[in-house]
Short mmCIF file of C-alpha atoms in Angstrom, two decimals:
data_model
loop_
_atom_site.label_atom_id
_atom_site.label_comp_id
_atom_site.label_asym_id
_atom_site.label_seq_id
_atom_site.Cartn_x
_atom_site.Cartn_y
_atom_site.Cartn_z
CA MET A 1 -7.00 20.23 -11.41
CA VAL A 2 -7.53 18.86 -7.87
CA ASP A 3 -7.24 20.90 -5.23
CA ALA A 4 -3.92 21.08 -3.11
CA PHE A 5 -2.56 18.19 -0.57
CA GLY A 6 0.22 18.02 1.63
CA LEU A 7 2.20 15.18 2.77
CA GLN A 8 3.40 14.64 6.58
CA ASN A 9 6.15 12.26 7.56
CA ILE A 10 5.17 11.28 10.81
CA GLU A 11 8.30 10.99 12.87
CA ASN A 12 7.11 9.38 15.67
CA PRO A 13 3.55 7.55 14.96
CA GLU A 14 2.47 5.74 18.16
CA GLU A 15 3.17 9.00 19.71
CA PHE A 16 1.52 11.13 17.24
CA LEU A 17 -1.81 9.06 17.17
CA ASP A 18 -1.90 8.62 21.14
CA ALA A 19 -1.75 12.56 21.29
CA ASN A 20 -4.04 12.83 18.27
CA PRO A 21 -6.88 10.66 18.66
CA GLY A 22 -9.54 12.76 16.40
CA VAL A 23 -6.41 12.06 13.38
CA ALA A 24 -6.66 8.28 14.15
CA ASP A 25 -10.72 8.31 14.01
CA GLN A 26 -10.44 10.39 10.47
CA LEU A 27 -7.78 7.82 9.04
CA ILE A 28 -9.88 5.03 10.16
CA GLU A 29 -12.79 7.29 8.10
CA VAL A 30 -10.47 7.35 5.01
CA ALA A 31 -9.90 3.51 5.47
CA HIS A 32 -13.29 2.84 5.68
CA SER A 33 -14.11 5.15 2.72
CA ALA A 34 -11.18 3.62 0.45
CA PHE A 35 -12.59 0.34 0.63
CA SER A 36 -16.28 -1.00 -0.67
CA GLN A 37 -17.08 -3.21 1.93
CA PRO A 38 -18.74 -1.90 4.99
CA GLY A 39 -16.93 -1.78 7.97
CA VAL A 40 -13.79 -3.12 6.34
CA PRO A 41 -10.88 -2.97 7.54
CA PRO A 42 -11.91 -3.10 10.95
CA ALA A 43 -11.48 0.13 13.03
CA GLN A 44 -9.50 -1.57 15.97
CA GLU A 45 -7.40 -3.24 13.67
CA THR A 46 -6.49 -0.14 11.49
CA LYS A 47 -5.74 1.74 14.89
CA GLU A 48 -3.50 -0.71 16.48
CA HIS A 49 -1.95 -2.91 13.54
CA VAL A 50 -2.07 -0.67 10.26
CA LEU A 51 -1.01 2.93 11.55
CA PRO A 52 1.45 2.76 14.61
CA HIS A 53 4.50 1.57 12.17
CA PRO A 54 7.91 2.89 12.01
CA THR A 55 6.73 4.85 8.81
CA LEU A 56 3.66 6.84 8.55
CA ILE A 57 2.70 9.40 5.60
CA LEU A 58 -0.23 11.29 5.64
CA ALA A 59 -2.18 13.14 3.19
CA TYR A 60 -3.97 16.46 4.25
CA ASP A 61 -6.64 18.21 2.33
CA PHE A 62 -6.08 21.76 2.74
CA LYS A 63 -9.49 22.77 0.76
CA GLU A 64 -11.75 20.53 2.89
CA GLU A 65 -9.30 20.85 6.35
CA GLU A 66 -9.35 17.15 6.75
CA TYR A 67 -6.94 13.81 6.12
CA ALA A 68 -7.28 12.18 2.58
CA GLY A 69 -5.02 9.57 3.04
CA PHE A 70 -2.26 7.67 4.57
CA SER A 71 0.56 4.89 3.89
CA SER A 72 2.21 2.89 6.47
CA ALA A 73 5.09 0.54 6.48
CA ASN A 74 7.59 -1.30 8.46
CA GLU A 75 10.16 -4.18 8.17
CA ILE A 76 9.40 -7.83 7.62
CA GLU A 77 11.42 -10.36 6.63
CA GLY A 78 14.08 -7.93 5.23
CA THR A 79 11.63 -6.16 3.00
CA VAL A 80 10.18 -2.77 3.46
CA TYR A 81 6.89 -4.10 3.95
CA GLU A 82 3.78 -1.59 2.79
CA SER A 83 1.24 -2.58 5.64
CA GLY A 84 -1.76 -0.30 4.62
CA ILE A 85 -2.24 2.51 1.90
CA ALA A 86 -5.58 4.33 1.53
CA VAL A 87 -6.95 7.40 -0.20
CA ARG A 88 -10.27 8.69 0.74
CA ASP A 89 -13.29 7.65 -2.26
CA GLY A 90 -13.53 10.29 -4.48
CA LEU A 91 -9.98 11.54 -4.60
CA LYS A 92 -8.54 8.42 -6.19
CA GLY A 93 -6.59 8.62 -9.57
CA ASN A 94 -5.26 11.84 -8.97
CA GLY A 95 -1.75 10.44 -8.35
CA LEU A 96 -2.02 10.55 -4.45
CA GLY A 97 -1.84 7.06 -3.78
CA LYS A 98 1.78 6.92 -5.74
CA ALA A 99 2.73 9.90 -4.16
CA MET A 100 2.37 8.36 -0.66
CA LEU A 101 3.77 4.75 -1.48
CA ALA A 102 7.28 6.31 -3.30
CA THR A 103 7.73 8.61 -0.04
CA THR A 104 6.87 5.81 2.46
CA ILE A 105 9.18 3.47 0.60
CA ASP A 106 11.93 6.26 0.20
CA GLU A 107 11.13 6.89 4.04
CA GLN A 108 11.66 3.06 5.20
CA LEU A 109 14.57 1.78 2.77
CA GLU A 110 17.48 1.84 4.80
CA GLU A 111 20.05 0.54 2.28
CA ASP A 112 20.82 1.99 -1.32
CA GLU A 113 18.64 -1.10 -2.57
CA GLY A 114 16.36 -3.55 -1.14
CA VAL A 115 12.72 -5.24 -1.94
CA VAL A 116 9.29 -3.92 -1.23
CA ALA A 117 6.42 -6.09 -0.25
CA TYR A 118 2.79 -5.88 0.28
CA ARG A 119 -0.42 -7.77 -0.14
CA THR A 120 -3.39 -7.00 -1.63
CA GLN A 121 -6.61 -7.80 -3.70
CA ASN A 122 -6.84 -4.75 -5.49
CA PRO A 123 -5.61 -4.40 -9.03
CA LEU A 124 -5.51 -0.71 -8.78
CA MET A 125 -3.31 -0.69 -5.92
CA TYR A 126 -1.30 -3.54 -7.79
CA HIS A 127 -1.31 -1.10 -11.11
CA CYS A 128 -0.11 1.85 -8.72
CA SER A 129 2.96 -0.15 -7.72
CA ARG A 130 3.73 -1.27 -10.55
CA THR A 131 4.18 2.71 -11.78
CA VAL A 132 6.20 3.02 -8.58
CA PHE A 133 8.77 0.17 -8.65
CA LYS A 134 8.76 -3.29 -11.23
CA ALA A 135 6.34 -5.08 -8.85
CA PHE A 136 6.36 -9.27 -9.70
CA PRO A 137 4.44 -11.30 -10.53
CA ARG A 138 4.08 -9.57 -14.12
CA GLU A 139 2.73 -10.93 -17.32
CA ASN A 140 4.77 -13.06 -19.33
CA GLU A 141 8.08 -12.27 -17.24
CA GLU A 142 9.26 -14.79 -14.65
CA THR A 143 9.49 -13.54 -11.02
CA PRO A 144 13.23 -13.50 -10.11
CA GLU A 145 14.04 -16.57 -7.59
CA THR A 146 15.19 -13.80 -5.05
CA LEU A 147 11.80 -12.03 -5.04
CA GLN A 148 10.05 -15.66 -4.91
CA GLU A 149 12.14 -16.56 -1.74
CA LYS A 150 11.11 -13.04 -0.48
CA MET A 151 7.60 -13.75 -1.17
CA ASP A 152 7.53 -16.82 0.72
CA ALA A 153 9.23 -15.52 3.58
CA VAL A 154 7.02 -12.39 3.65
CA ALA A 155 3.72 -15.13 3.71
CA MET A 156 5.37 -17.09 5.90
CA ALA A 157 6.20 -14.46 8.39
CA LEU A 158 2.37 -12.72 8.22
CA ASP A 159 0.80 -16.20 8.67
CA PRO A 160 2.22 -19.55 8.82
CA ASP A 161 -0.82 -21.35 9.04
CA GLU A 162 -2.43 -19.67 5.68
CA GLU A 163 -2.09 -21.95 2.63
CA PHE A 164 0.56 -20.12 -0.01
CA ASP A 165 0.36 -21.12 -3.47
CA ARG A 166 2.78 -18.18 -4.58
CA PRO A 167 1.99 -15.86 -5.63
CA VAL A 168 -1.88 -16.29 -3.71
CA VAL A 169 -2.22 -16.50 -0.05
CA LYS A 170 -5.40 -18.58 0.11
CA GLU A 171 -8.29 -17.17 2.44
CA ALA A 172 -5.70 -14.54 3.48
CA TYR A 173 -8.72 -12.63 4.81
CA SER A 174 -11.76 -13.80 6.69
CA GLU A 175 -14.15 -12.09 3.98
CA PRO A 176 -13.66 -10.23 0.83
CA MET A 177 -11.92 -6.38 1.75
CA TYR A 178 -14.48 -5.20 -1.38
CA SER A 179 -18.18 -5.90 -2.45
CA HIS A 180 -16.52 -5.49 -6.33
CA LEU A 181 -13.22 -5.33 -7.71
CA PRO A 182 -12.20 -2.21 -10.09
CA ASP A 183 -12.77 -3.30 -13.38
CA VAL A 184 -9.32 -2.63 -14.53
CA GLU A 185 -6.71 -4.33 -16.76
CA SER A 186 -4.94 -5.75 -13.97
CA ARG A 187 -7.97 -7.66 -12.59
CA ASP A 188 -8.07 -10.38 -15.32
CA PHE A 189 -4.13 -11.19 -14.85
CA MET A 190 -5.09 -11.36 -11.20
CA GLU A 191 -8.08 -13.27 -11.29
CA GLU A 192 -7.77 -15.14 -14.28
CA ASP A 193 -4.04 -15.90 -14.82
CA LEU A 194 -2.85 -15.73 -11.13
CA GLU A 195 -6.51 -17.46 -10.12
CA MET A 196 -7.21 -15.47 -7.23
CA ASP A 197 -10.31 -16.05 -5.99
CA TYR A 198 -11.01 -12.32 -3.70
CA GLU A 199 -14.78 -13.60 -2.95
CA ASN A 200 -12.76 -16.15 -0.78
CA GLY A 201 -10.38 -14.01 0.92
CA ASP A 202 -7.61 -14.69 -1.15
CA ALA A 203 -4.82 -12.03 -1.94
CA LEU A 204 -1.58 -11.67 -3.80
CA ILE A 205 1.98 -11.41 -1.86
CA VAL A 206 3.69 -8.61 -4.64
CA ALA A 207 7.05 -7.71 -4.67
CA GLY A 208 10.07 -5.73 -6.22
CA GLU A 209 13.50 -4.54 -6.14
CA VAL A 210 14.18 -0.88 -5.62
CA THR A 211 17.26 1.34 -5.27
CA GLN A 212 17.42 4.81 -3.21
CA ASP A 213 18.27 6.66 -6.46
CA GLU A 214 15.19 4.95 -8.29
CA ILE A 215 12.76 5.68 -5.57
CA ASN A 216 14.07 9.32 -4.96
CA ARG A 217 13.43 10.10 -8.72
CA LYS A 218 9.98 8.62 -8.27
CA VAL A 219 9.32 11.24 -4.98
CA ASN A 220 10.24 13.86 -7.44
CA GLN A 221 8.19 12.92 -10.04
CA TYR A 222 4.99 12.35 -7.91
CA VAL A 223 5.83 15.17 -5.09
CA GLU A 224 8.07 17.51 -6.04
CA GLN A 225 6.90 18.33 -9.78
CA ASP A 226 3.37 17.45 -9.04
CA PRO A 227 1.06 21.28 -8.47
CA ASN A 228 -1.37 19.47 -6.52
CA ILE A 229 1.03 18.46 -3.57
CA ASN A 230 2.67 20.97 -1.39
CA GLY A 231 5.94 18.70 -0.52
CA VAL A 232 6.76 16.53 2.71
CA THR A 233 6.69 17.87 5.88
CA LYS A 234 7.84 15.99 8.95
CA VAL A 235 5.42 16.08 12.01
#
């Protein structure tokens, strides 16, 4: 049993972060804790390009009296684009990531259905998203053409100069985001089947269709029914 967490839905992230620089500093620490590569992601990039998005969900650790995680999203090419998600090291694997991701999608999704997309090197993030929605690419399943088109559009919008060998963005990052990747089942699929070379800075574009009803059920499953999470409050 882990200690209780509370999720905060920040109504105006930019104003909130400007008014609470100490919180922004804590969230940068969370980001650094979540990645195994020193100084990754850069503090200024996190502060300016990851946190101040239209949707920002924070996880607060009541026992330690500090922030334990964050998830942010915006709209890119008609998708709910998950810009960044991080859970403080030592707290992974307790469902906090799934709860934040589902809540973020629920908040950012403006229609009855839509597409969620994100970019990652991390097989744990890939596995997490597959439990929240039907994320592609998938083993032994062809990615639907509509999602292929969304992947192309998102990759182009993020950086039109990057080489995109769907679903892999070549050299998406100037350096690997991790000193090593978690040795989980999805890693072989990403590295061997999809030929993502994380040491080269490669990353996957992942996408999946969601409906409001489905994501509401996931929020209920991961947030409202989890005794370790004390619901969501608006801040």
